[in-house]
XYZ file of C-alpha atoms in Angstrom:
413
model
C 82.622 -4.030 106.233
C 80.066 -1.449 105.038
C 78.354 -4.045 102.850
C 78.044 -7.348 104.680
C 75.278 -8.574 102.361
C 74.600 -7.674 98.746
C 71.621 -8.677 96.630
C 71.906 -8.926 92.849
C 68.599 -8.821 90.972
C 68.822 -10.693 87.678
C 71.284 -13.565 87.256
C 72.006 -13.370 83.564
C 75.140 -12.516 81.591
C 75.956 -9.553 83.853
C 74.218 -10.295 87.131
C 75.642 -13.765 87.776
C 79.293 -12.847 87.107
C 78.865 -9.718 89.240
C 77.351 -11.737 92.092
C 80.101 -14.356 91.862
C 82.934 -11.815 91.839
C 81.544 -9.946 94.857
C 81.063 -13.251 96.702
C 84.684 -14.164 95.923
C 85.685 -11.106 97.978
C 84.106 -12.644 101.081
C 80.823 -10.742 100.911
C 77.562 -12.632 101.415
C 75.614 -12.404 98.150
C 72.068 -13.455 97.383
C 71.124 -13.514 93.734
C 67.496 -13.129 92.713
C 66.024 -14.404 89.459
C 62.573 -15.243 88.113
C 63.832 -18.487 86.562
C 63.515 -21.451 88.904
C 65.853 -23.417 86.631
C 68.551 -20.741 86.900
C 68.164 -20.556 90.682
C 68.408 -24.343 91.100
C 71.403 -24.544 88.771
C 73.335 -21.843 90.627
C 72.578 -23.352 94.033
C 74.180 -26.558 92.769
C 77.334 -24.582 92.071
C 76.760 -24.704 88.325
C 76.060 -22.078 85.659
C 73.342 -21.684 83.044
C 75.303 -19.390 80.719
C 78.593 -19.704 78.844
C 81.400 -17.452 80.073
C 85.043 -18.512 80.514
C 85.938 -19.504 84.111
C 82.553 -18.424 85.487
C 81.688 -21.999 86.453
C 84.745 -22.218 88.709
C 84.067 -18.900 90.447
C 80.397 -19.758 91.015
C 81.222 -23.226 92.322
C 83.783 -21.826 94.763
C 81.431 -19.084 95.984
C 78.544 -21.502 96.507
C 80.786 -24.059 98.236
C 82.104 -21.381 100.629
C 78.524 -20.389 101.449
C 79.007 -16.859 100.135
C 76.618 -17.114 97.169
C 73.088 -18.420 96.990
C 70.251 -17.876 94.568
C 66.582 -17.373 95.305
C 63.285 -16.530 93.660
C 62.398 -14.189 96.533
C 64.289 -11.061 97.664
C 65.372 -10.667 101.259
C 66.932 -7.802 103.228
C 70.460 -6.727 102.300
C 72.747 -3.711 102.589
C 72.879 -3.084 98.838
C 70.746 -4.091 95.864
C 72.208 -4.232 92.361
C 69.636 -4.411 89.562
C 70.879 -6.156 86.417
C 67.738 -6.971 84.457
C 67.066 -6.674 80.702
C 66.088 -3.366 79.099
C 64.860 -4.276 75.605
C 62.781 -2.049 73.404
C 59.137 -2.508 72.528
C 57.114 -1.644 69.448
C 58.305 1.530 67.763
C 61.818 1.147 69.228
C 60.588 2.543 72.537
C 62.576 1.591 75.671
C 60.909 -1.121 77.746
C 61.529 -0.420 81.443
C 59.040 -3.009 82.672
C 61.778 -5.335 83.956
C 63.262 -2.519 86.041
C 59.822 -1.669 87.411
C 59.239 -5.334 88.312
C 62.601 -5.389 90.092
C 61.559 -2.296 92.065
C 58.292 -3.969 93.022
C 60.171 -7.090 94.131
C 62.753 -5.417 96.373
C 60.581 -2.630 97.812
C 59.105 -4.733 100.660
C 62.545 -5.689 102.007
C 64.268 -2.303 101.757
C 65.581 -0.774 104.965
C 66.813 2.671 105.942
C 70.367 3.260 104.684
C 70.216 0.773 101.809
C 71.981 1.398 98.503
C 70.186 0.596 95.241
C 72.307 0.546 92.077
C 70.814 0.250 88.611
C 73.308 -1.562 86.347
C 70.917 -2.227 83.484
C 71.711 -0.160 80.391
C 68.972 2.431 80.442
C 67.651 5.528 78.673
C 68.393 8.867 80.262
C 66.063 9.375 83.218
C 65.590 5.693 84.091
C 67.334 5.998 87.462
C 65.025 8.861 88.332
C 62.024 6.698 87.412
C 63.358 3.824 89.521
C 63.726 6.185 92.468
C 60.193 7.501 91.983
C 58.763 3.969 91.817
C 60.554 2.998 95.023
C 59.412 6.170 96.790
C 55.811 5.455 95.825
C 56.101 1.864 97.035
C 57.832 2.810 100.300
C 56.528 6.202 101.469
C 57.965 5.448 104.923
C 61.476 5.828 103.479
C 63.044 8.983 102.039
C 64.614 8.707 98.586
C 66.816 11.414 97.036
C 64.940 13.885 94.859
C 61.553 12.494 95.863
C 61.135 13.473 99.497
C 60.988 16.794 101.288
C 63.009 15.301 104.144
C 66.680 14.376 104.306
C 67.162 11.204 102.218
C 67.860 8.036 104.131
C 68.287 5.874 101.002
C 70.967 5.889 98.315
C 70.296 5.375 94.598
C 72.853 5.360 91.766
C 73.431 4.184 88.215
C 76.544 2.248 87.233
C 76.260 0.784 83.725
C 78.015 -2.473 82.977
C 80.677 -2.152 80.290
C 82.143 -5.629 79.838
C 82.911 -7.766 76.798
C 81.263 -11.197 76.590
C 84.017 -13.780 76.803
C 86.053 -11.533 79.127
C 83.420 -10.584 81.670
C 85.198 -11.777 84.820
C 88.400 -9.968 83.902
C 86.718 -6.741 82.848
C 84.355 -6.587 85.827
C 87.451 -6.133 87.937
C 89.861 -4.259 85.665
C 87.631 -1.789 83.801
C 86.965 1.733 85.020
C 83.377 2.205 86.204
C 81.181 5.255 85.692
C 79.107 5.841 88.832
C 76.341 8.411 88.792
C 74.302 8.988 91.912
C 71.025 10.751 92.438
C 73.161 12.969 94.684
C 76.860 13.314 95.458
C 76.305 11.285 98.619
C 74.688 8.523 96.560
C 77.696 8.424 94.243
C 80.078 8.162 97.187
C 78.068 5.329 98.717
C 78.039 3.410 95.439
C 81.786 3.905 95.003
C 82.254 2.238 98.403
C 80.482 -0.836 97.033
C 82.429 -1.010 93.776
C 85.716 -0.520 95.619
C 85.075 -3.973 97.095
C 85.839 -5.678 93.779
C 86.902 -3.121 91.134
C 90.601 -2.398 90.542
C 89.860 0.168 87.827
C 88.967 3.757 88.599
C 85.478 4.596 89.833
C 84.544 7.797 88.011
C 81.998 9.945 89.820
C 79.256 11.773 87.921
C 75.486 12.270 87.878
C 72.927 9.550 87.182
C 71.831 11.095 83.875
C 75.412 11.460 82.655
C 76.200 7.861 83.630
C 73.151 6.675 81.691
C 74.144 8.686 78.629
C 77.777 7.536 78.849
C 76.886 3.896 78.262
C 74.547 4.783 75.404
C 77.257 6.966 73.900
C 79.872 4.205 74.060
C 77.669 1.739 72.234
C 76.372 4.282 69.726
C 79.949 5.252 68.852
C 80.720 1.621 68.100
C 77.476 1.213 66.144
C 78.296 4.176 63.900
C 81.753 2.777 63.164
C 80.376 -0.685 62.417
C 77.804 0.899 60.103
C 80.626 2.500 58.114
C 82.257 -0.925 57.660
C 78.972 -2.606 56.746
C 78.025 0.093 54.247
C 81.522 -0.096 52.760
C 81.140 -3.857 52.274
C 77.929 -3.345 50.309
C 79.506 -0.630 48.172
C 82.482 -2.904 47.429
C 80.163 -5.738 46.459
C 78.478 -3.417 43.971
C 81.824 -2.272 42.559
C 83.392 -5.784 42.484
C 86.100 -4.953 45.031
C 87.294 -7.331 47.769
C 86.326 -5.397 50.883
C 88.666 -7.376 53.133
C 91.683 -6.501 50.984
C 90.517 -2.890 50.812
C 90.158 -2.539 54.585
C 93.557 -4.154 55.204
C 95.157 -1.629 52.854
C 93.256 1.387 54.199
C 94.123 0.443 57.769
C 97.814 0.780 56.963
C 97.213 4.516 57.286
C 98.374 5.495 60.793
C 95.106 7.233 61.649
C 92.622 4.837 60.035
C 91.100 1.851 61.800
C 88.113 0.519 59.856
C 86.270 -2.249 61.672
C 85.375 -5.649 60.248
C 82.034 -5.884 58.393
C 79.543 -8.557 59.391
C 76.006 -9.752 58.710
C 74.578 -7.026 60.929
C 74.864 -6.036 64.578
C 73.492 -8.108 67.428
C 73.485 -8.459 71.170
C 71.485 -6.680 73.788
C 73.709 -3.574 73.767
C 74.873 -2.184 70.449
C 71.775 -3.283 68.554
C 69.467 -1.712 71.148
C 71.096 1.159 73.043
C 71.359 3.699 70.178
C 67.573 3.598 69.841
C 67.361 4.903 73.428
C 69.184 8.054 72.307
C 67.033 8.332 69.177
C 63.909 8.001 71.322
C 65.103 10.766 73.664
C 66.164 13.160 70.870
C 64.421 11.988 67.671
C 64.985 15.167 65.658
C 68.647 15.559 66.593
C 70.108 12.027 66.609
C 70.270 11.793 62.815
C 73.625 10.036 62.372
C 72.891 7.585 65.185
C 69.535 6.708 63.598
C 71.087 6.262 60.139
C 73.801 3.972 61.516
C 71.138 1.812 63.145
C 69.219 1.638 59.876
C 72.360 0.625 57.936
C 73.188 -2.129 60.416
C 69.583 -3.306 60.648
C 69.511 -3.512 56.842
C 72.664 -5.603 56.459
C 70.942 -8.985 57.104
C 68.645 -8.306 54.145
C 71.695 -7.741 51.936
C 73.152 -11.103 53.013
C 69.840 -12.879 52.442
C 69.601 -11.455 48.922
C 73.009 -12.930 48.076
C 71.991 -16.332 49.461
C 68.708 -16.228 47.537
C 70.574 -15.625 44.266
C 72.967 -18.493 45.046
C 70.074 -20.849 45.821
C 68.650 -20.260 42.336
C 71.663 -22.128 40.920
C 70.654 -25.438 42.533
C 67.666 -27.735 42.141
C 67.987 -28.800 45.783
C 69.811 -26.096 47.747
C 71.283 -27.168 51.073
C 72.425 -24.103 53.016
C 74.864 -24.424 55.920
C 74.781 -21.361 58.169
C 77.962 -21.164 60.232
C 77.248 -19.392 63.498
C 74.086 -18.248 65.276
C 75.461 -16.173 68.174
C 75.658 -12.401 67.911
C 79.469 -12.448 68.123
C 82.311 -15.010 68.091
C 82.911 -17.631 70.777
C 79.843 -17.069 72.968
C 76.430 -18.731 73.260
C 74.423 -15.498 73.418
C 71.768 -15.388 70.683
C 70.083 -12.155 71.762
C 69.335 -9.773 68.889
C 71.577 -11.945 66.699
C 71.505 -11.109 62.963
C 72.986 -14.559 62.251
C 70.043 -16.252 63.935
C 67.546 -13.992 62.169
C 69.142 -14.702 58.785
C 69.069 -18.465 59.389
C 65.421 -18.385 60.445
C 64.427 -16.183 57.505
C 66.088 -18.552 55.022
C 64.009 -21.442 56.355
C 60.819 -19.390 56.290
C 61.499 -18.391 52.683
C 61.664 -22.053 51.674
C 64.887 -21.621 49.708
C 66.034 -25.144 50.551
C 67.181 -27.259 53.469
C 68.806 -25.107 56.151
C 71.509 -26.463 58.450
C 72.684 -24.510 61.490
C 76.171 -24.828 62.947
C 76.606 -23.258 66.376
C 79.264 -25.011 68.487
C 78.437 -23.032 71.636
C 74.888 -24.352 72.126
C 73.435 -27.827 72.595
C 69.980 -27.234 71.199
C 68.280 -24.769 68.923
C 65.753 -22.174 70.086
C 62.192 -23.397 69.668
C 61.452 -21.055 66.769
C 64.301 -22.562 64.725
C 63.199 -26.108 65.531
C 59.670 -25.213 64.424
C 61.129 -23.962 61.126
C 62.658 -27.423 60.512
C 66.239 -26.190 60.880
C 68.741 -28.877 61.864
C 71.650 -28.280 64.271
C 74.783 -30.109 63.117
C 78.545 -30.173 63.762
C 80.480 -28.221 61.151
C 81.915 -31.313 59.451
C 78.501 -32.892 58.917
C 77.012 -29.640 57.664
C 79.798 -29.112 55.130
C 79.370 -32.642 53.811
C 75.702 -32.008 53.025
C 75.744 -28.355 51.958
C 76.183 -26.900 48.508
C 75.916 -23.332 49.832
C 78.012 -22.284 52.848
C 77.232 -19.009 54.623
C 79.756 -17.741 57.173
C 77.856 -15.626 59.677
C 80.044 -15.710 62.807
C 83.824 -16.152 63.090
C 83.852 -18.759 65.853
C 87.280 -20.166 66.665
C 86.000 -23.624 65.709
C 85.629 -22.425 62.112
C 89.069 -20.879 61.707
C 90.812 -24.223 61.216
C 88.524 -25.335 58.409
C 90.128 -27.083 55.480
C 89.508 -24.507 52.765
C 89.579 -27.243 50.083
C 86.245 -28.450 51.511
C 84.717 -25.247 50.172
C 86.088 -25.404 46.632
C 83.022 -27.195 45.272
C 80.508 -25.059 47.142
C 79.108 -21.571 46.807
C 80.655 -19.573 49.636
C 79.047 -16.434 51.058
C 81.407 -15.065 53.688
C 79.796 -12.165 55.530
C 82.433 -12.029 58.288
C 85.768 -12.362 56.519
C 86.608 -15.799 57.875
C 87.994 -17.104 54.589
C 89.294 -13.786 53.223
C-alpha cells in the first residue's frame, strides 16, 4: 500500500470523520489535535462531536488499533490538514491555523511525503502552505519553491460534505484535487482512491481553492434571494411560505427556504474570501453576504415589537445550531439572535437546543436558560422558531395559539 500511515491534523467536524473512514479501510491513522480533551475522548473510542454513526466508526477503528489521537505529530506517509480557516477583523482570511499546522508537522516530514490541505481556503493558500514548509525544511524540495526536482507533494482537496451526512458523503461525493503540479495531483488522487467511491477530479491548486468558494458563494447568493424575498413579503403582508410554494411549481424555479440568516463555518465565511481577493469585482457576492448578515437584525426587530405587548416577556428561542439536526453552533445566526435578545434586556430568554447538553459560556453569562421544548413552551409568551430541528416538527400547534409566534424558518407554515 502506497500509504501505510496517514496523519490527519485537526480532529473536528471534518478531520475526525476523515480519519475514521481512512482507518476503516485498514490504514494506520494518527489524528493530531491541540485539544487534550478531544485526544483523550477519541483514544477511548468515543467522539466529541455529533454526527450520525461516527461514534461506531471511531470505536471500531480505535478497537482495531488503526486509529489513535495525539497532541504531537509523528512521521507518516501523508498529512491531511483539516484545521479552521475563519476570518479576522475586516473580513480578512485568517490562515494562522494552517501556518500552525505547518509548523507542527514540518519537523517530522520526510522525503516523498504528501501534504494535502483540506481546509477551505482563499485562492493562494496552498502556495503559502508550500512556502512555509519550504522555509521550515530547506533540506527538502517542495514544488514551486525549489530550484531542484521536488521530492515532496502538496495538493489542495477541499471538503464538500453536509453535516449530518458526513460519513456517507466523504465516500460518495466527487472530490476536486488540485496539486501544486500534475505529479502532486496524481499522488493525492492515490490517497483519495483509498476511501472515495466518487470521481477524483484533477485540476490545479488555485482552481480547487476557488471551486469550493464558488460552491458556497452560489448557495449564499440563492439563500440571500430567499431571505430578501421574506422581508419584502413581510412588508407587503404576503405569506412568503405560500408564495414560495406557488412559485416553485414553475418547472425551472427552485427558491430556497428563508431563515434567520446564514451560519456555519462555510457559507457564512467563504464568500468573504472571494470578496477579499477581488473586492472591486465581487459585487453580487458581497451584496448577498450583506443581505444574509442583515437578516438576524430583521428577526430581532420583530421580536422587539412583540415584546412591547407584554409586561413580562418570556421569549423561547427554538434552536441554536446553524442548521437543523446538528450540534454545530459556529457562526450561527440563531445563537447570535438569542444572545442579542438577552443583552437587550427585552425579557427572560429561554433557549431550546436538543442537540447540546450545555450552553456556551457567553449565553450562560447572559442569564439564558437551556430548557426542553415542553418546559420552554409552558413558560413563554413569545415563541421564536430559529431552526427546524426534527424535535420541533411534532409540536402540538394548539400550544402556540395563546402565544405570539415568530417563525423565521417556516416550521409552522
